[in-house]
Backbone as numpy.savetxt, mean C-alpha at the origin, in Angstrom:
# Nx Ny Nz CAx CAy CAz Cx Cy Cz
-27.76 31.91 28.89 -26.57 31.62 28.05 -26.77 30.29 27.32
-26.53 30.31 26.06 -26.70 29.10 25.29 -25.70 28.03 25.74
-26.11 26.75 25.53 -25.20 25.66 25.81 -23.91 25.85 25.00
-22.78 25.44 25.59 -21.49 25.66 24.94 -21.39 24.97 23.59
-22.03 23.79 23.50 -21.91 23.04 22.25 -22.69 23.71 21.13
-23.76 24.47 21.48 -24.49 25.22 20.46 -23.62 26.35 19.92
-22.93 27.03 20.83 -22.05 28.12 20.41 -20.91 27.61 19.55
-20.33 26.47 19.95 -19.25 25.88 19.15 -19.77 25.50 17.77
-20.97 24.94 17.73 -21.55 24.55 16.45 -21.78 25.74 15.54
-22.30 26.79 16.10 -22.56 27.99 15.30 -21.27 28.59 14.76
-20.22 28.52 15.53 -18.93 29.03 15.10 -18.28 28.11 14.07
-18.49 26.81 14.22 -17.81 25.83 13.37 -18.35 25.84 11.95
-19.65 26.11 11.78 -20.25 26.04 10.45 -19.58 26.97 9.46
-19.44 28.27 9.76 -18.77 29.14 8.79 -17.29 28.81 8.60
-16.63 28.39 9.70 -15.22 28.02 9.57 -15.05 26.81 8.68
-15.94 25.82 8.82 -15.88 24.63 7.99 -16.15 24.98 6.53
-17.11 25.88 6.31 -17.42 26.29 4.94 -16.22 26.93 4.27
-15.50 27.78 5.03 -14.30 28.41 4.49 -13.23 27.37 4.21
-13.04 26.43 5.16 -11.99 25.42 5.04 -12.21 24.54 3.82
-13.46 24.16 3.57 -13.75 23.28 2.45 -13.48 23.93 1.11
-13.40 25.23 1.08 -13.15 25.92 -0.18 -11.69 26.34 -0.34
-10.86 25.97 0.62 -9.43 26.24 0.48 -8.85 25.27 -0.55
-8.19 25.74 -1.56 -7.64 24.82 -2.57 -6.56 23.93 -1.96
-6.38 22.72 -2.49 -5.35 21.84 -1.96 -3.96 22.45 -2.15
-3.02 22.10 -1.32 -1.67 22.67 -1.45 -1.01 22.24 -2.73
-0.09 23.07 -3.21 0.65 22.73 -4.41 1.57 21.55 -4.14
1.79 20.76 -5.17 2.68 19.62 -5.03 4.12 20.09 -4.88
4.86 19.39 -4.08 6.28 19.69 -3.89 7.04 19.33 -5.16
8.24 19.88 -5.34 9.06 19.49 -6.50 9.30 17.99 -6.58
9.47 17.35 -5.41 9.71 15.90 -5.41 8.50 15.15 -5.95
7.29 15.56 -5.55 6.09 14.90 -6.04 5.85 15.19 -7.51
6.14 16.41 -7.93 6.01 16.74 -9.35 6.95 15.87 -10.18
8.17 15.67 -9.68 9.13 14.82 -10.38 8.65 13.38 -10.42
8.10 12.92 -9.30 7.58 11.54 -9.23 6.48 11.35 -10.27
5.57 12.30 -10.34 4.46 12.18 -11.30 4.96 12.24 -12.74
5.90 13.13 -13.01 6.39 13.27 -14.39 7.19 12.06 -14.84
7.68 11.27 -13.88 8.45 10.07 -14.22 7.56 8.86 -14.44
6.26 9.04 -14.26 5.32 7.93 -14.43 4.40 8.14 -15.61
3.34 7.35 -15.64 2.35 7.43 -16.71 1.03 6.87 -16.22
0.12 6.68 -17.14 -1.22 6.20 -16.79 -1.63 5.06 -17.71
-2.41 4.12 -17.19 -3.12 3.18 -18.03 -4.58 3.20 -17.60
-5.44 2.70 -18.46 -6.87 2.78 -18.21 -7.40 1.44 -17.77
-8.11 1.46 -16.65 -8.81 0.27 -16.18 -10.28 0.65 -16.00
-11.14 0.13 -16.85 -12.58 0.39 -16.79 -12.87 1.90 -16.68
-12.30 2.65 -17.59 -12.51 4.10 -17.67 -11.85 4.88 -16.54
-11.05 4.22 -15.73 -10.34 4.90 -14.65 -8.87 5.05 -15.03
-8.33 6.23 -14.83 -6.92 6.47 -15.10 -6.10 6.10 -13.87
-5.22 5.14 -14.05 -4.41 4.62 -12.95 -2.95 5.02 -13.17
-2.41 5.72 -12.19 -1.02 6.16 -12.28 -0.07 5.02 -11.91
1.05 4.94 -12.63 2.08 3.95 -12.29 3.45 4.44 -12.72
4.46 3.86 -12.10 5.84 4.09 -12.51 6.46 2.76 -12.88
7.29 2.77 -13.91 7.93 1.56 -14.40 9.35 1.91 -14.80
10.32 1.48 -14.01 11.72 1.79 -14.27 12.48 0.53 -14.68
13.27 0.66 -15.72 14.17 -0.42 -16.12 15.47 -0.25 -15.37
15.92 -1.34 -14.74 17.08 -1.23 -13.89 18.23 -2.13 -14.27
18.52 -3.08 -13.39 19.74 -3.89 -13.47 19.87 -4.62 -14.81
21.04 -4.48 -15.41 21.36 -5.19 -16.64 21.73 -6.63 -16.29
21.23 -7.57 -17.06 21.54 -8.98 -16.82 20.57 -9.67 -15.91
19.64 -8.93 -15.31 18.62 -9.52 -14.46 17.29 -9.52 -15.19
16.52 -10.56 -14.98 15.18 -10.63 -15.57 14.11 -10.49 -14.49
14.52 -10.27 -13.25 13.58 -10.21 -12.13 12.75 -8.93 -12.16
11.50 -9.08 -11.76 10.55 -7.97 -11.75 9.96 -7.85 -10.35
9.82 -6.62 -9.87 9.17 -6.41 -8.58 8.06 -5.38 -8.75
6.90 -5.69 -8.20 5.75 -4.79 -8.19 5.50 -4.36 -6.75
5.40 -3.06 -6.54 5.28 -2.49 -5.20 3.83 -2.05 -4.95
3.28 -2.50 -3.84 1.89 -2.19 -3.49 1.86 -1.36 -2.22
1.40 -0.12 -2.32 1.45 0.81 -1.20 0.31 0.58 -0.20
0.39 1.28 0.91 -0.59 1.13 1.98 -1.63 2.24 2.01
-2.43 2.22 3.06 -3.43 3.26 3.32 -2.87 4.21 4.36
-3.00 5.48 4.18 -3.74 6.20 3.15 -2.82 6.92 2.19
-1.79 6.26 1.72 -0.72 6.96 1.02 -0.72 6.65 -0.48
0.43 6.38 -1.06 0.53 6.22 -2.51 1.86 5.56 -2.84
2.12 5.43 -4.13 3.36 4.82 -4.60 4.59 5.59 -4.15
4.40 6.85 -3.79 5.53 7.66 -3.34 6.17 7.12 -2.07
5.46 6.24 -1.37 6.03 5.58 -0.18 7.33 4.85 -0.50
7.53 4.50 -1.75 8.71 3.70 -2.13 9.86 4.54 -2.66
9.73 5.87 -2.57 10.71 6.74 -3.22 12.13 6.56 -2.70
12.28 6.28 -1.40 13.62 6.21 -0.81 14.36 4.92 -1.13
13.64 3.90 -1.60 14.32 2.64 -1.94 14.25 2.35 -3.44
13.67 3.28 -4.20 13.47 3.04 -5.63 14.80 2.79 -6.35
15.74 3.66 -6.14 17.03 3.52 -6.82 17.73 2.23 -6.42
17.66 1.89 -5.13 18.28 0.66 -4.67 17.65 -0.57 -5.31
16.35 -0.54 -5.51 15.67 -1.67 -6.16 16.06 -1.78 -7.63
16.25 -0.64 -8.29 16.62 -0.70 -9.71 18.02 -1.27 -9.91
18.82 -1.26 -8.88 20.16 -1.85 -8.98 20.12 -3.38 -8.85
18.99 -3.90 -8.42 18.84 -5.36 -8.26 17.86 -5.97 -9.25
16.81 -5.25 -9.58 15.75 -5.78 -10.45 15.81 -5.17 -11.84
15.40 -5.97 -12.81 15.33 -5.48 -14.19 14.19 -4.50 -14.36
13.07 -4.76 -13.71 11.92 -3.85 -13.76 11.43 -3.59 -12.34
11.21 -2.32 -12.02 10.64 -1.90 -10.75 9.36 -1.13 -11.07
8.23 -1.63 -10.57 6.93 -1.11 -10.97 6.12 -0.79 -9.72
5.47 0.34 -9.72 4.58 0.71 -8.62 3.38 1.44 -9.20
2.24 1.35 -8.52 1.04 2.05 -8.96 0.38 2.73 -7.78
-0.48 3.68 -8.10 -1.38 4.26 -7.10 -2.71 3.55 -7.27
-3.19 2.90 -6.22 -4.49 2.26 -6.29 -5.56 3.29 -6.63
-6.64 2.85 -7.24 -7.74 3.77 -7.52 -8.23 4.36 -6.20
-8.43 5.69 -6.19 -8.81 6.38 -4.97 -7.64 6.97 -4.22
-6.42 6.72 -4.70 -5.22 7.16 -3.99 -4.28 7.91 -4.93
-3.43 8.73 -4.32 -2.33 9.35 -5.06 -2.78 10.08 -6.31
-2.14 9.79 -7.44 -2.43 10.45 -8.70 -3.44 9.70 -9.55
-3.95 8.57 -9.06 -4.98 7.84 -9.80 -6.34 8.48 -9.60
-7.29 8.12 -10.47 -8.63 8.67 -10.37 -9.29 8.30 -9.04
-10.22 9.16 -8.63 -10.95 8.95 -7.38 -12.45 9.08 -7.68
-13.01 8.09 -8.36 -14.42 8.20 -8.76 -15.35 8.27 -7.56
-16.42 9.06 -7.69 -17.43 9.21 -6.66 -18.80 9.31 -7.33
-19.78 8.56 -6.88 -19.69 7.48 -5.89 -19.02 6.27 -6.51
-18.51 5.39 -5.67 -17.80 4.21 -6.17 -17.69 3.19 -5.04
-17.80 1.92 -5.39 -17.62 0.85 -4.42 -16.16 0.39 -4.45
-15.35 0.97 -3.60 -13.94 0.59 -3.54 -13.80 -0.76 -2.84
-12.98 -1.61 -3.41 -12.81 -2.93 -2.80 -11.41 -3.47 -3.06
-10.97 -4.36 -2.19 -9.69 -5.05 -2.36 -9.70 -5.87 -3.64
-10.85 -6.46 -3.96 -10.96 -7.27 -5.18 -10.70 -6.42 -6.42
-11.25 -5.21 -6.45 -11.01 -4.32 -7.57 -9.55 -3.92 -7.65
-8.94 -3.60 -6.51 -7.54 -3.20 -6.52 -6.65 -4.33 -7.04
-6.96 -5.57 -6.65 -6.19 -6.71 -7.16 -6.36 -6.85 -8.67
-7.57 -6.62 -9.15 -7.81 -6.69 -10.60 -7.07 -5.58 -11.34
-6.94 -4.43 -10.70 -6.18 -3.33 -11.30 -4.71 -3.70 -11.42
-4.16 -4.35 -10.37 -2.77 -4.81 -10.44 -2.61 -5.80 -11.59
-3.54 -6.74 -11.70 -3.49 -7.70 -12.80 -3.58 -6.98 -14.15
-4.44 -5.96 -14.20 -4.57 -5.20 -15.44 -3.28 -4.48 -15.81
-2.59 -3.94 -14.82 -1.32 -3.27 -15.09 -0.28 -4.27 -15.58
-0.23 -5.43 -14.95 0.73 -6.46 -15.36 0.46 -6.88 -16.81
-0.81 -7.04 -17.18 -1.15 -7.37 -18.57 -0.80 -6.21 -19.50
-1.10 -5.00 -19.06 -0.80 -3.80 -19.87 0.68 -3.72 -20.21
1.52 -4.14 -19.27 2.98 -4.09 -19.47 3.52 -5.36 -20.12
2.63 -6.30 -20.44 3.04 -7.53 -21.11 3.82 -8.48 -20.22
3.55 -8.46 -18.93 4.33 -9.26 -17.98 3.52 -10.39 -17.35
2.34 -10.66 -17.86 1.43 -11.60 -17.19 1.89 -13.05 -17.27
2.89 -13.36 -18.09 3.40 -14.72 -18.14 4.75 -14.85 -17.42
5.16 -13.82 -16.74 6.44 -13.84 -16.06 6.26 -13.89 -14.54
7.31 -14.34 -13.86 7.26 -14.38 -12.40 7.36 -12.97 -11.85
6.51 -12.69 -10.88 6.45 -11.35 -10.29 6.78 -11.44 -8.81
7.68 -10.58 -8.36 7.91 -10.41 -6.93 7.01 -9.29 -6.43
6.30 -9.52 -5.35 5.42 -8.51 -4.78 6.01 -8.00 -3.47
6.16 -6.70 -3.38 6.59 -6.05 -2.16 5.44 -5.16 -1.71
4.85 -5.49 -0.57 3.60 -4.83 -0.19 3.66 -4.28 1.23
2.78 -3.31 1.48 2.74 -2.64 2.78 1.30 -2.34 3.15
0.89 -2.69 4.38 -0.37 -2.26 4.94 -1.54 -2.67 4.05
-2.31 -1.73 3.54 -3.43 -1.99 2.63 -2.99 -2.89 1.48
-1.79 -2.63 0.97 -1.27 -3.43 -0.13 -1.07 -4.88 0.21
-0.87 -5.20 1.51 -0.75 -6.60 1.91 -2.00 -7.39 1.57
-3.16 -6.78 1.83 -4.41 -7.48 1.57 -4.61 -7.67 0.07
-4.22 -6.68 -0.72 -4.27 -6.84 -2.17 -3.35 -7.98 -2.60
-2.18 -8.05 -2.01 -1.24 -9.13 -2.33 -1.83 -10.50 -1.95
-2.52 -10.55 -0.83 -3.14 -11.81 -0.42 -4.23 -12.25 -1.38
-5.00 -11.28 -1.89 -6.01 -11.64 -2.88 -5.36 -12.13 -4.17
-4.26 -11.52 -4.58 -3.53 -11.99 -5.75 -2.98 -13.39 -5.52
-2.51 -13.63 -4.31 -2.00 -14.96 -3.97 -3.13 -15.97 -4.03
-4.30 -15.60 -3.53 -5.45 -16.51 -3.58 -5.81 -16.86 -5.02
-5.73 -15.89 -5.89 -6.07 -16.14 -7.30 -5.01 -16.99 -8.00
-3.75 -16.81 -7.57 -2.64 -17.62 -8.08 -2.60 -17.65 -9.60
-2.70 -16.47 -10.21 -2.68 -16.41 -11.66 -1.28 -16.44 -12.24
-0.29 -16.14 -11.41 1.10 -16.24 -11.86 1.96 -16.52 -10.64
3.15 -17.11 -10.86 4.05 -17.36 -9.73 4.42 -16.05 -9.05
4.45 -16.06 -7.74 4.74 -14.85 -6.97 5.78 -15.15 -5.90
6.59 -14.16 -5.61 7.40 -14.19 -4.39 6.96 -12.98 -3.59
6.49 -13.19 -2.39 5.89 -12.12 -1.62 6.79 -11.67 -0.48
6.85 -10.36 -0.31 7.42 -9.80 0.91 6.36 -8.94 1.54
5.83 -9.36 2.69 4.76 -8.64 3.36 5.34 -7.85 4.50
5.28 -6.54 4.41 5.87 -5.71 5.45 5.08 -5.79 6.74
3.76 -5.80 6.62 2.91 -5.87 7.80 1.70 -6.72 7.47
1.52 -7.81 8.16 0.40 -8.68 7.89 -0.80 -8.19 8.70
-1.36 -7.07 8.27 -2.41 -6.40 9.03 -3.66 -7.24 9.20
-4.07 -8.12 8.26 -5.31 -8.85 8.46 -5.36 -9.68 9.74
-4.23 -10.05 10.29 -4.24 -10.81 11.53 -4.66 -9.92 12.70
-4.22 -8.69 12.67 -4.61 -7.72 13.71 -5.31 -6.57 13.02
-6.61 -6.46 13.21 -7.40 -5.51 12.44 -7.13 -4.07 12.90
-7.08 -3.15 11.95 -6.98 -1.73 12.26 -8.39 -1.18 12.44
-8.63 -0.47 13.51 -9.96 0.09 13.76 -10.01 1.60 13.57
-8.85 2.26 13.61 -8.85 3.71 13.42 -7.74 4.10 12.46
-8.03 5.06 11.63 -7.07 5.60 10.67 -7.05 7.11 10.83
-5.86 7.71 10.89 -5.80 9.11 11.25 -5.41 10.08 10.15
-4.86 9.57 9.02 -4.44 10.56 8.03 -4.67 10.06 6.62
-4.70 10.97 5.68 -4.99 10.63 4.29 -3.85 11.07 3.39
-3.90 10.54 2.18 -2.78 10.69 1.26 -2.45 12.14 0.94
-1.20 12.52 1.18 -0.78 13.89 0.95 -0.57 14.19 -0.53
-0.53 13.14 -1.37 -0.29 13.36 -2.79 -1.58 13.39 -3.59
-2.72 13.35 -2.94 -3.99 13.33 -3.65 -4.21 14.63 -4.43
-4.75 14.48 -5.62 -5.13 15.67 -6.38 -6.45 16.22 -5.86
-7.22 15.37 -5.16 -8.44 15.81 -4.52 -8.24 15.65 -3.02
-9.19 16.13 -2.23 -9.04 16.08 -0.78 -10.14 15.21 -0.20
-9.94 13.87 -0.15 -11.00 12.93 0.21 -11.57 13.16 1.59
-10.79 13.72 2.53 -11.30 13.91 3.87 -12.49 14.86 3.87
-12.61 15.69 2.86 -13.69 16.65 2.79 -15.00 16.00 2.34
-14.95 14.75 1.95 -16.13 14.06 1.47 -16.31 12.81 2.29
-17.23 12.85 3.25 -17.40 11.73 4.16 -17.79 10.45 3.44
-18.58 10.58 2.38 -18.98 9.39 1.64 -17.79 8.74 0.97
-16.91 9.57 0.41 -15.71 9.05 -0.22 -14.85 8.32 0.80
-14.63 8.96 1.95 -13.83 8.36 3.00 -14.45 7.05 3.49
-15.75 7.05 3.68 -16.44 5.85 4.13 -16.28 4.72 3.12
-16.38 5.05 1.83 -16.26 4.01 0.81 -14.87 3.43 0.74
-13.85 4.27 0.95 -12.48 3.78 0.97 -12.25 2.88 2.17
-12.77 3.29 3.33 -12.54 2.55 4.57 -13.29 1.23 4.64
-14.08 0.92 3.65 -14.78 -0.37 3.64 -13.81 -1.55 3.59
-12.56 -1.27 3.24 -11.60 -2.37 3.20 -11.43 -3.01 4.57
-11.68 -2.26 5.64 -11.55 -2.83 6.98 -12.62 -3.90 7.19
-13.85 -3.59 6.80 -14.91 -4.58 6.89 -14.66 -5.75 5.95
-14.08 -5.47 4.79 -13.76 -6.54 3.84 -12.74 -7.49 4.43
-11.78 -6.96 5.17 -10.79 -7.81 5.82 -11.45 -8.76 6.81
-12.39 -8.24 7.57 -13.08 -9.08 8.54 -13.91 -10.15 7.83
-14.64 -9.73 6.81 -15.53 -10.64 6.09 -14.77 -11.74 5.37
-13.62 -11.39 4.80 -12.89 -12.35 3.96 -11.59 -12.81 4.63
-11.56 -12.76 5.94 -10.34 -13.13 6.67 -9.88 -14.54 6.32
-10.80 -15.49 6.30 -10.43 -16.88 6.02 -9.83 -17.01 4.62
-10.38 -16.27 3.67 -9.88 -16.32 2.30 -8.45 -15.80 2.22
-8.20 -14.66 2.86 -6.92 -13.99 2.68 -5.83 -14.53 3.61
-6.15 -14.81 4.84 -5.15 -15.43 5.72 -4.92 -16.88 5.28
-5.99 -17.52 4.83 -5.85 -18.88 4.31 -4.93 -18.96 3.12
-4.96 -17.92 2.27 -4.06 -17.90 1.11 -2.61 -17.91 1.55
-2.31 -17.20 2.64 -0.95 -17.17 3.15 -0.57 -18.51 3.79
-1.50 -19.07 4.55 -1.20 -20.30 5.26 -0.96 -21.47 4.31
-1.57 -21.42 3.13 -1.41 -22.51 2.16 -0.44 -22.15 1.04
0.25 -21.01 1.17 1.13 -20.55 0.10 2.30 -21.48 -0.11
2.65 -21.67 -1.38 3.82 -22.47 -1.73 4.98 -21.57 -2.15
4.78 -20.26 -2.10 5.83 -19.30 -2.47 6.50 -18.77 -1.21
7.73 -18.30 -1.31 8.41 -17.75 -0.13 7.72 -16.49 0.40
7.59 -16.41 1.70 7.01 -15.25 2.37 8.05 -14.65 3.32
8.01 -13.35 3.44 8.94 -12.69 4.35 8.26 -11.49 4.98
8.52 -11.27 6.25 8.00 -10.13 6.99 9.15 -9.22 7.39
9.05 -7.94 7.08 10.00 -6.94 7.57 9.25 -6.10 8.59
9.76 -6.06 9.80 8.97 -5.56 10.92 9.72 -4.50 11.71
9.00 -3.41 12.00 9.53 -2.38 12.88 8.93 -2.53 14.27
9.71 -2.81 15.30 9.18 -3.10 16.64 8.37 -1.98 17.27
8.56 -0.76 16.79 7.82 0.37 17.37 6.49 0.61 16.67
6.10 -0.28 15.80 4.86 -0.13 15.04 3.65 -0.12 15.96
2.89 0.99 16.02 1.72 1.04 16.89 0.54 0.25 16.36
0.54 -0.02 15.07 -0.55 -0.79 14.47 -0.44 -2.26 14.81
0.79 -2.76 14.79 1.06 -4.17 15.07 2.08 -4.23 16.21
1.61 -4.07 17.46 2.53 -3.88 18.60 3.41 -5.09 18.88
4.60 -4.76 19.33 5.60 -5.74 19.70 5.45 -6.07 21.19
5.59 -7.35 21.61 5.94 -8.51 20.79 4.73 -9.33 20.36
3.51 -8.90 20.73 2.32 -9.72 20.48 2.13 -10.03 19.00
2.31 -9.00 18.17 2.09 -9.22 16.74 3.08 -10.24 16.18
4.35 -10.09 16.54 5.37 -10.98 16.00 5.13 -12.42 16.46
4.72 -12.59 17.69 4.42 -13.93 18.20 3.26 -14.55 17.44
2.22 -13.76 17.18 1.07 -14.26 16.45 1.44 -14.58 15.01
2.22 -13.70 14.39 2.64 -13.93 13.01 3.39 -15.26 12.87
4.35 -15.48 13.76 5.15 -16.70 13.69 4.32 -17.94 13.97
3.30 -17.78 14.80 2.43 -18.91 15.10 1.56 -19.27 13.90
1.02 -18.25 13.24 0.13 -18.48 12.11 0.91 -18.87 10.85
2.09 -18.27 10.65 2.88 -18.52 9.45 4.30 -18.94 9.82
4.45 -20.13 10.37 5.78 -20.56 10.81 6.76 -20.76 9.66
6.25 -20.90 8.43 7.14 -21.10 7.28 7.73 -19.80 6.75
7.21 -18.66 7.22 7.70 -17.37 6.76 8.98 -16.99 7.49
9.88 -16.34 6.75 11.05 -15.77 7.40 10.73 -14.35 7.84
11.54 -13.82 8.77 11.25 -12.53 9.39 12.53 -11.72 9.53
12.45 -10.42 9.25 13.52 -9.48 9.56 12.97 -8.45 10.53
13.63 -8.29 11.67 13.23 -7.31 12.66 14.24 -6.16 12.63
13.76 -4.97 12.36 14.64 -3.81 12.24 14.93 -3.22 13.62
15.65 -2.11 13.66 16.04 -1.48 14.93 14.81 -1.10 15.75
15.01 -0.99 17.05 13.91 -0.77 17.99 13.12 0.50 17.72
13.74 1.51 17.11 13.05 2.78 16.90 12.27 2.85 15.60
12.25 1.77 14.83 11.55 1.76 13.55 10.09 1.39 13.76
9.21 2.14 13.09 7.78 2.00 13.31 7.08 1.44 12.06
5.95 2.06 11.69 5.05 1.48 10.69 5.49 1.71 9.25
6.42 2.62 9.00 6.86 2.90 7.63 8.38 2.68 7.50
8.85 1.44 7.63 10.29 1.18 7.63 10.98 1.57 6.33
10.27 1.49 5.21 10.88 1.86 3.93 11.18 3.34 3.86
10.53 4.13 4.71 10.81 5.57 4.79 11.67 5.91 6.00
11.45 5.21 7.11 12.17 5.51 8.34 13.61 4.96 8.32
13.79 3.81 7.70 15.11 3.17 7.64 15.28 2.51 6.28
15.38 3.32 5.21 15.44 2.74 3.87 16.61 1.79 3.66
17.77 2.10 4.26 18.93 1.22 4.09 18.71 -0.12 4.77
18.27 -0.09 6.01 18.00 -1.33 6.73 16.91 -2.14 6.07
15.87 -1.45 5.64 14.77 -2.13 4.97 15.23 -2.79 3.67
15.96 -2.02 2.85 16.40 -2.53 1.56 17.33 -3.72 1.74
18.24 -3.64 2.71 19.14 -4.77 2.97 18.36 -6.02 3.37
17.35 -5.83 4.22 16.54 -6.97 4.65 15.81 -7.60 3.47
15.26 -6.76 2.62 14.51 -7.29 1.48 15.42 -8.00 0.46
16.57 -7.38 0.17 17.47 -7.99 -0.82 18.10 -9.27 -0.27
18.36 -9.32 1.02 18.85 -10.58 1.60 17.85 -11.70 1.42
16.57 -11.36 1.58 15.50 -12.34 1.34 15.47 -12.77 -0.11
15.45 -11.81 -1.02 15.37 -12.13 -2.45 16.58 -12.92 -2.92
17.75 -12.55 -2.44 18.98 -13.18 -2.90 19.21 -14.56 -2.28
18.36 -14.96 -1.37 18.51 -16.28 -0.73 17.94 -17.40 -1.57
17.36 -17.05 -2.74 16.77 -18.09 -3.61 17.54 -18.20 -4.90
């Protein structure tokens, strides 16, 4: 009798071949609406999806939303309307390799490139001389830190999870809004995941940018977050960034507070913004 792993392997090959040829699922009506409400700009021959909504009358404040891994700008859908009632402009993009933006292969994906794409979008919209509020999550936090390091324009930052302090070693899911299916391409997945090594390599640059920041910082934290466990993460955050303010949400809130508790999250963020 053949070894069990040989039999499993022989069975897996045809099943994998069939699976790889299954077309991606159709987009939901909500995602179709999200895409139709946005547009694209070009950054170095790459089409980058973004949404730009004009909101509150009488306000000149602008907020740019930076999503996490492995998702997309759709992460902000539940608080979008609430933000438009406070900000004059609410802007979000899909980083290259994510969501509705292009996913070039082969490609060297990097936090530095993503930060340059954000700068490119800000210039494209004619906002590069204005103050920008950054609301970031997970992967987007590191992009925000690189933007802070560059200090090309005044920023007010709200960091939902300061992941660079506690490194993520495993990632379990990929963006459901992708037009392509990156999990089927190991090289693509590997190139995207290089951001973890980049965090380690450039930790001093990016954490240092926060420690020396002259702009207001705020953390919105879900105590049930498995990526940044309570209370160790919160203790470390306060030790490293004692000048930052913190909002701790209800005990059952985890890694995606803007989706799990949009009202609580939005209230925490607006209380921070309105305190200046």
